């Protein structure tokens, strides 16, 4: 039989040991990426888009012709893809390989700039729209007026009155596109604005900007990421539509939309003129749709454990 001293012993309290026991290595962004990589299809699509974007630079470097060399070679018009012209030639005899990959660069760069611009302006204005009650009515009226007019009408007026260029199109798209982001952010801010911890912060004299940044914005991450990801294929689709209607960038600047517009008259006899740019547009649109939804779900705190 063991005596009492052998069965029991006193353990001294250690604050350091207590902290180690209660310590959690949880990290929000670590959990986000951990959840994201579990969705294999989204990861594959991410690498696919990255490969297409990087290859657009490699393709121009290894191409036999320069995309700026747009001189007409009528004798080589509608040359089918071969060892000399890997994507064939267009109706003017110009190398289609350099045009397609340079157009992909231009369209992706435009989409990235527009998406980031819409995100920054939309989040800032959406937070103010939802938090400052005095701004709710005027911004709501602005949203109703702009959102009820088709985008094509705005871009038509811009192209006729201002002109057609990369900077003009990017600015015009940001000037109208931020409202959709701001509307979503505003609706979420209204949900979290009057929570108890925000009321307590205001009673303690916490500045509005700090309440928004610390207490509200973290809840908007998943929605902002989703809108940001979907804005990129949306911008490319809009640029394609506008270019198809002749309202896009300068016709001398190859974009995926302009190539698709030019191919519509020759698709039946020369389908490669439409297939190559349409394939790149489809890859970008599908990848960002899947990646955006997957990353948005991963960023939702309710999906973290």
Tab-separated table of C-alpha atoms in Angstrom:
chain	number	residue	atom	x	y	z
A	1	UNK	CA	0.000	0.000	0.000
A	2	UNK	CA	1.254	3.471	-0.989
A	3	UNK	CA	1.047	6.167	1.597
A	4	UNK	CA	-0.521	9.571	0.992
A	5	UNK	CA	2.803	11.286	0.254
A	6	UNK	CA	3.488	8.895	-2.614
A	7	UNK	CA	0.032	9.292	-4.203
A	8	UNK	CA	-0.299	13.049	-4.089
A	9	UNK	CA	2.039	16.003	-4.333
A	10	UNK	CA	1.536	19.752	-4.443
A	11	UNK	CA	2.295	21.569	-7.697
A	12	UNK	CA	3.412	25.172	-7.523
A	13	UNK	CA	1.546	27.700	-9.641
A	14	UNK	CA	3.468	28.999	-12.659
A	15	UNK	CA	2.013	31.866	-14.694
A	16	UNK	CA	4.253	30.998	-17.669
A	17	UNK	CA	3.051	27.404	-17.698
A	18	UNK	CA	-0.556	28.592	-17.470
A	19	UNK	CA	-0.070	30.875	-20.479
A	20	UNK	CA	1.452	28.028	-22.490
A	21	UNK	CA	-1.533	25.819	-21.738
A	22	UNK	CA	-4.025	28.490	-22.801
A	23	UNK	CA	-2.047	29.676	-25.806
A	24	UNK	CA	-3.592	29.336	-29.284
A	25	UNK	CA	-1.539	29.684	-32.450
A	26	UNK	CA	-4.639	30.633	-34.464
A	27	UNK	CA	-3.958	33.104	-37.257
A	28	UNK	CA	-6.769	34.453	-39.413
A	29	UNK	CA	-4.837	34.605	-42.687
A	30	UNK	CA	-3.123	31.302	-41.963
A	31	UNK	CA	-6.547	29.744	-41.538
A	32	UNK	CA	-7.763	31.437	-44.740
A	33	UNK	CA	-4.990	29.967	-46.869
A	34	UNK	CA	-5.308	26.614	-45.117
A	35	UNK	CA	-8.987	26.436	-46.057
A	36	UNK	CA	-8.285	27.697	-49.570
A	37	UNK	CA	-5.678	25.048	-50.437
A	38	UNK	CA	-8.173	22.342	-49.471
A	39	UNK	CA	-10.132	23.219	-52.620
A	40	UNK	CA	-7.919	21.627	-55.228
A	41	UNK	CA	-9.876	22.919	-58.228
A	42	UNK	CA	-9.432	26.532	-57.106
A	43	UNK	CA	-5.701	26.007	-56.536
A	44	UNK	CA	-5.321	24.488	-60.005
A	45	UNK	CA	-7.233	27.383	-61.550
A	46	UNK	CA	-5.015	29.874	-59.705
A	47	UNK	CA	-1.899	28.318	-61.191
A	48	UNK	CA	-3.554	28.197	-64.606
A	49	UNK	CA	-4.245	31.939	-64.598
A	50	UNK	CA	-0.752	32.677	-63.311
A	51	UNK	CA	0.695	30.497	-66.072
A	52	UNK	CA	-1.328	32.308	-68.748
A	53	UNK	CA	-0.315	35.726	-67.416
A	54	UNK	CA	3.389	34.872	-67.179
A	55	UNK	CA	3.406	33.103	-70.513
A	56	UNK	CA	2.046	36.244	-72.189
A	57	UNK	CA	5.430	37.861	-71.471
A	58	UNK	CA	7.371	34.773	-72.514
A	59	UNK	CA	5.330	34.431	-75.697
A	60	UNK	CA	6.233	37.943	-76.838
A	61	UNK	CA	9.888	37.298	-76.065
A	62	UNK	CA	10.070	34.053	-78.035
A	63	UNK	CA	7.810	35.239	-80.854
A	64	UNK	CA	9.362	35.817	-84.251
A	65	UNK	CA	7.631	39.150	-84.763
A	66	UNK	CA	7.102	42.278	-82.681
A	67	UNK	CA	3.568	43.246	-81.699
A	68	UNK	CA	4.386	46.858	-82.656
A	69	UNK	CA	5.174	45.773	-86.210
A	70	UNK	CA	1.679	46.074	-87.607
A	71	UNK	CA	2.638	46.800	-91.187
A	72	UNK	CA	0.368	45.242	-93.756
A	73	UNK	CA	1.532	42.098	-95.509
A	74	UNK	CA	-1.437	41.420	-97.767
A	75	UNK	CA	0.289	38.503	-99.496
A	76	UNK	CA	0.325	36.641	-96.162
A	77	UNK	CA	-3.305	37.366	-95.215
A	78	UNK	CA	-5.222	34.494	-93.596
A	79	UNK	CA	-2.209	32.220	-93.318
A	80	UNK	CA	-3.182	29.176	-91.278
A	81	UNK	CA	-1.137	28.357	-88.137
A	82	UNK	CA	2.190	26.840	-89.123
A	83	UNK	CA	5.840	26.740	-88.118
A	84	UNK	CA	6.391	30.363	-89.153
A	85	UNK	CA	3.152	31.903	-87.860
A	86	UNK	CA	2.186	29.861	-84.795
A	87	UNK	CA	-1.307	31.379	-84.528
A	88	UNK	CA	-1.551	32.203	-88.228
A	89	UNK	CA	-2.078	35.720	-89.595
A	90	UNK	CA	-5.050	38.067	-89.683
A	91	UNK	CA	-6.819	39.656	-92.648
A	92	UNK	CA	-3.929	42.096	-93.114
A	93	UNK	CA	-1.213	39.461	-92.951
A	94	UNK	CA	-0.042	40.414	-89.443
A	95	UNK	CA	1.305	37.814	-87.034
A	96	UNK	CA	-1.570	36.686	-84.822
A	97	UNK	CA	0.635	35.162	-82.094
A	98	UNK	CA	2.050	38.507	-80.973
A	99	UNK	CA	-1.339	40.210	-81.228
A	100	UNK	CA	-3.145	37.643	-79.077
A	101	UNK	CA	-0.584	37.580	-76.270
A	102	UNK	CA	-0.078	41.337	-76.216
A	103	UNK	CA	-3.873	41.745	-76.151
A	104	UNK	CA	-4.022	39.369	-73.165
A	105	UNK	CA	-1.529	41.566	-71.301
A	106	UNK	CA	-3.501	44.736	-72.028
A	107	UNK	CA	-6.844	43.210	-71.003
A	108	UNK	CA	-5.482	41.677	-67.782
A	109	UNK	CA	-3.713	44.920	-66.842
A	110	UNK	CA	-6.917	46.891	-67.443
A	111	UNK	CA	-8.946	44.429	-65.380
A	112	UNK	CA	-6.482	44.530	-62.464
A	113	UNK	CA	-6.403	48.337	-62.358
A	114	UNK	CA	-10.189	48.626	-62.537
A	115	UNK	CA	-10.738	45.930	-59.892
A	116	UNK	CA	-8.315	47.518	-57.410
A	117	UNK	CA	-9.710	51.004	-58.044
A	118	UNK	CA	-13.288	49.829	-57.553
A	119	UNK	CA	-12.279	47.982	-54.388
A	120	UNK	CA	-10.516	50.926	-52.740
A	121	UNK	CA	-13.180	53.520	-53.576
A	122	UNK	CA	-16.054	51.100	-52.957
A	123	UNK	CA	-14.857	50.029	-49.506
A	124	UNK	CA	-14.136	53.595	-48.334
A	125	UNK	CA	-17.396	55.037	-49.657
A	126	UNK	CA	-19.394	51.984	-48.574
A	127	UNK	CA	-18.161	52.283	-44.988
A	128	UNK	CA	-19.045	55.981	-44.889
A	129	UNK	CA	-22.340	55.314	-46.655
A	130	UNK	CA	-23.416	52.762	-44.069
A	131	UNK	CA	-21.922	54.360	-40.955
A	132	UNK	CA	-22.673	58.058	-41.443
A	133	UNK	CA	-26.450	58.352	-41.539
A	134	UNK	CA	-26.401	61.797	-43.154
A	135	UNK	CA	-24.796	60.319	-46.287
A	136	UNK	CA	-27.278	57.490	-46.705
A	137	UNK	CA	-29.965	59.377	-48.636
A	138	UNK	CA	-27.762	61.274	-51.147
A	139	UNK	CA	-25.550	58.265	-51.908
A	140	UNK	CA	-28.601	56.048	-52.311
A	141	UNK	CA	-30.019	58.466	-54.883
A	142	UNK	CA	-26.694	58.570	-56.734
A	143	UNK	CA	-26.615	54.771	-56.767
A	144	UNK	CA	-30.191	54.539	-58.089
A	145	UNK	CA	-29.534	57.039	-60.870
A	146	UNK	CA	-26.265	55.519	-62.090
A	147	UNK	CA	-27.197	51.843	-61.665
A	148	UNK	CA	-30.429	52.196	-63.665
A	149	UNK	CA	-28.634	53.480	-66.760
A	150	UNK	CA	-26.897	50.803	-68.880
A	151	UNK	CA	-23.109	50.835	-68.785
A	152	UNK	CA	-22.993	50.948	-72.578
A	153	UNK	CA	-24.605	54.393	-72.571
A	154	UNK	CA	-21.981	55.787	-70.193
A	155	UNK	CA	-19.133	54.346	-72.211
A	156	UNK	CA	-20.664	55.618	-75.458
A	157	UNK	CA	-20.814	59.166	-74.089
A	158	UNK	CA	-17.271	58.889	-72.742
A	159	UNK	CA	-15.847	57.586	-76.020
A	160	UNK	CA	-17.612	60.281	-78.060
A	161	UNK	CA	-16.985	63.241	-75.751
A	162	UNK	CA	-13.594	62.391	-74.220
A	163	UNK	CA	-11.959	59.828	-76.458
A	164	UNK	CA	-10.774	56.230	-76.474
A	165	UNK	CA	-7.640	55.249	-74.591
A	166	UNK	CA	-6.481	52.899	-71.854
A	167	UNK	CA	-6.538	55.568	-69.138
A	168	UNK	CA	-9.935	56.920	-70.183
A	169	UNK	CA	-11.581	53.481	-70.187
A	170	UNK	CA	-10.059	52.512	-66.825
A	171	UNK	CA	-11.159	55.792	-65.239
A	172	UNK	CA	-14.680	55.549	-66.680
A	173	UNK	CA	-15.132	51.966	-65.469
A	174	UNK	CA	-13.892	52.813	-61.974
A	175	UNK	CA	-16.094	55.922	-61.825
A	176	UNK	CA	-19.249	53.812	-62.238
A	177	UNK	CA	-18.130	50.365	-61.062
A	178	UNK	CA	-17.340	51.283	-57.444
A	179	UNK	CA	-21.033	51.706	-56.636
A	180	UNK	CA	-21.726	47.954	-56.702
A	181	UNK	CA	-18.930	47.325	-54.205
A	182	UNK	CA	-20.028	50.269	-52.066
A	183	UNK	CA	-23.623	49.015	-51.989
A	184	UNK	CA	-22.600	45.586	-50.664
A	185	UNK	CA	-20.269	47.113	-48.097
A	186	UNK	CA	-22.937	49.575	-46.982
A	187	UNK	CA	-25.462	46.789	-46.342
A	188	UNK	CA	-22.964	44.903	-44.182
A	189	UNK	CA	-21.905	48.017	-42.289
A	190	UNK	CA	-25.553	48.635	-41.384
A	191	UNK	CA	-25.644	45.148	-39.850
A	192	UNK	CA	-22.574	45.676	-37.653
A	193	UNK	CA	-22.755	49.414	-36.964
A	194	UNK	CA	-25.005	49.231	-33.911
A	195	UNK	CA	-23.573	46.101	-32.306
A	196	UNK	CA	-22.913	46.443	-28.577
A	197	UNK	CA	-19.142	46.637	-28.874
A	198	UNK	CA	-19.410	49.419	-31.467
A	199	UNK	CA	-21.829	51.364	-29.276
A	200	UNK	CA	-19.410	50.959	-26.374
A	201	UNK	CA	-16.533	52.196	-28.530
A	202	UNK	CA	-18.481	55.296	-29.556
A	203	UNK	CA	-19.444	55.993	-25.932
A	204	UNK	CA	-15.753	55.863	-25.012
A	205	UNK	CA	-14.980	58.480	-27.654
A	206	UNK	CA	-13.327	56.209	-30.222
A	207	UNK	CA	-12.961	58.014	-33.572
A	208	UNK	CA	-15.226	56.869	-36.389
A	209	UNK	CA	-12.332	55.789	-38.608
A	210	UNK	CA	-10.942	53.558	-35.863
A	211	UNK	CA	-14.328	51.933	-35.225
A	212	UNK	CA	-14.638	51.204	-38.946
A	213	UNK	CA	-11.103	49.883	-39.386
A	214	UNK	CA	-10.923	47.801	-36.206
A	215	UNK	CA	-14.504	46.691	-35.580
A	216	UNK	CA	-16.306	46.652	-38.945
A	217	UNK	CA	-13.901	46.137	-41.847
A	218	UNK	CA	-12.696	42.668	-40.674
A	219	UNK	CA	-16.219	41.362	-41.193
A	220	UNK	CA	-16.203	42.592	-44.789
A	221	UNK	CA	-13.102	40.717	-45.974
A	222	UNK	CA	-14.882	37.758	-47.557
A	223	UNK	CA	-17.362	39.956	-49.457
A	224	UNK	CA	-14.648	42.353	-50.635
A	225	UNK	CA	-12.467	39.489	-51.862
A	226	UNK	CA	-15.379	37.972	-53.769
A	227	UNK	CA	-16.293	41.266	-55.428
A	228	UNK	CA	-12.646	41.933	-56.238
A	229	UNK	CA	-12.194	38.529	-57.850
A	230	UNK	CA	-15.411	38.740	-59.857
A	231	UNK	CA	-14.655	42.279	-60.990
A	232	UNK	CA	-11.649	41.104	-63.031
A	233	UNK	CA	-13.534	38.787	-65.426
A	234	UNK	CA	-16.419	41.271	-65.409
A	235	UNK	CA	-14.118	44.040	-66.601
A	236	UNK	CA	-12.648	41.849	-69.331
A	237	UNK	CA	-16.153	40.879	-70.450
A	238	UNK	CA	-17.202	44.532	-70.507
A	239	UNK	CA	-14.086	45.542	-72.455
A	240	UNK	CA	-14.796	42.723	-74.907
A	241	UNK	CA	-18.384	43.891	-75.359
A	242	UNK	CA	-17.428	47.544	-75.772
A	243	UNK	CA	-14.667	46.709	-78.232
A	244	UNK	CA	-17.073	44.494	-80.146
A	245	UNK	CA	-19.371	47.531	-80.459
A	246	UNK	CA	-16.492	49.834	-81.375
A	247	UNK	CA	-16.572	51.706	-78.049
A	248	UNK	CA	-13.460	50.222	-76.438
A	249	UNK	CA	-9.817	51.173	-76.614
A	250	UNK	CA	-7.988	52.689	-79.538
A	251	UNK	CA	-8.346	50.232	-82.468
A	252	UNK	CA	-4.555	50.379	-82.897
A	253	UNK	CA	-4.118	48.865	-79.415
A	254	UNK	CA	-4.706	45.101	-79.565
A	255	UNK	CA	-7.067	43.836	-76.863
A	256	UNK	CA	-8.973	40.591	-76.588
A	257	UNK	CA	-12.199	42.438	-77.293
A	258	UNK	CA	-10.852	44.080	-80.442
A	259	UNK	CA	-9.512	40.756	-81.729
A	260	UNK	CA	-12.904	39.132	-81.154
A	261	UNK	CA	-14.616	42.025	-82.920
A	262	UNK	CA	-12.306	41.776	-85.920
A	263	UNK	CA	-12.767	37.996	-86.128
A	264	UNK	CA	-16.549	38.072	-86.388
A	265	UNK	CA	-16.481	38.668	-90.152
A	266	UNK	CA	-14.078	35.810	-90.858
A	267	UNK	CA	-15.040	33.190	-88.282
A	268	UNK	CA	-16.777	30.817	-90.695
A	269	UNK	CA	-13.797	30.478	-93.030
A	270	UNK	CA	-10.992	31.170	-90.536
A	271	UNK	CA	-12.167	29.994	-87.098
A	272	UNK	CA	-8.684	30.251	-85.536
A	273	UNK	CA	-9.051	34.052	-85.503
A	274	UNK	CA	-11.819	33.659	-82.915
A	275	UNK	CA	-10.726	30.507	-81.104
A	276	UNK	CA	-7.414	31.767	-79.691
A	277	UNK	CA	-8.614	35.046	-78.054
A	278	UNK	CA	-11.911	33.423	-76.992
A	279	UNK	CA	-9.988	30.631	-75.245
A	280	UNK	CA	-7.929	33.128	-73.222
A	281	UNK	CA	-11.040	35.126	-72.247
A	282	UNK	CA	-12.761	31.908	-71.159
A	283	UNK	CA	-9.776	30.764	-69.080
A	284	UNK	CA	-9.542	34.098	-67.256
A	285	UNK	CA	-13.288	34.285	-66.609
A	286	UNK	CA	-13.637	30.712	-65.335
A	287	UNK	CA	-10.501	30.800	-63.174
A	288	UNK	CA	-11.420	34.007	-61.372
A	289	UNK	CA	-14.999	32.888	-60.855
A	290	UNK	CA	-13.906	29.657	-59.167
A	291	UNK	CA	-10.970	31.187	-57.304
A	292	UNK	CA	-13.052	34.146	-56.118
A	293	UNK	CA	-15.788	31.957	-54.671
A	294	UNK	CA	-13.294	29.591	-53.045
A	295	UNK	CA	-11.250	32.403	-51.487
A	296	UNK	CA	-14.374	34.172	-50.286
A	297	UNK	CA	-15.559	31.022	-48.500
A	298	UNK	CA	-12.094	30.542	-47.016
A	299	UNK	CA	-12.045	34.138	-45.748
A	300	UNK	CA	-15.419	33.814	-43.990
A	301	UNK	CA	-14.668	33.526	-40.233
A	302	UNK	CA	-17.656	31.224	-39.829
A	303	UNK	CA	-15.784	28.564	-41.801
A	304	UNK	CA	-12.795	28.668	-39.457
A	305	UNK	CA	-12.328	26.243	-36.619
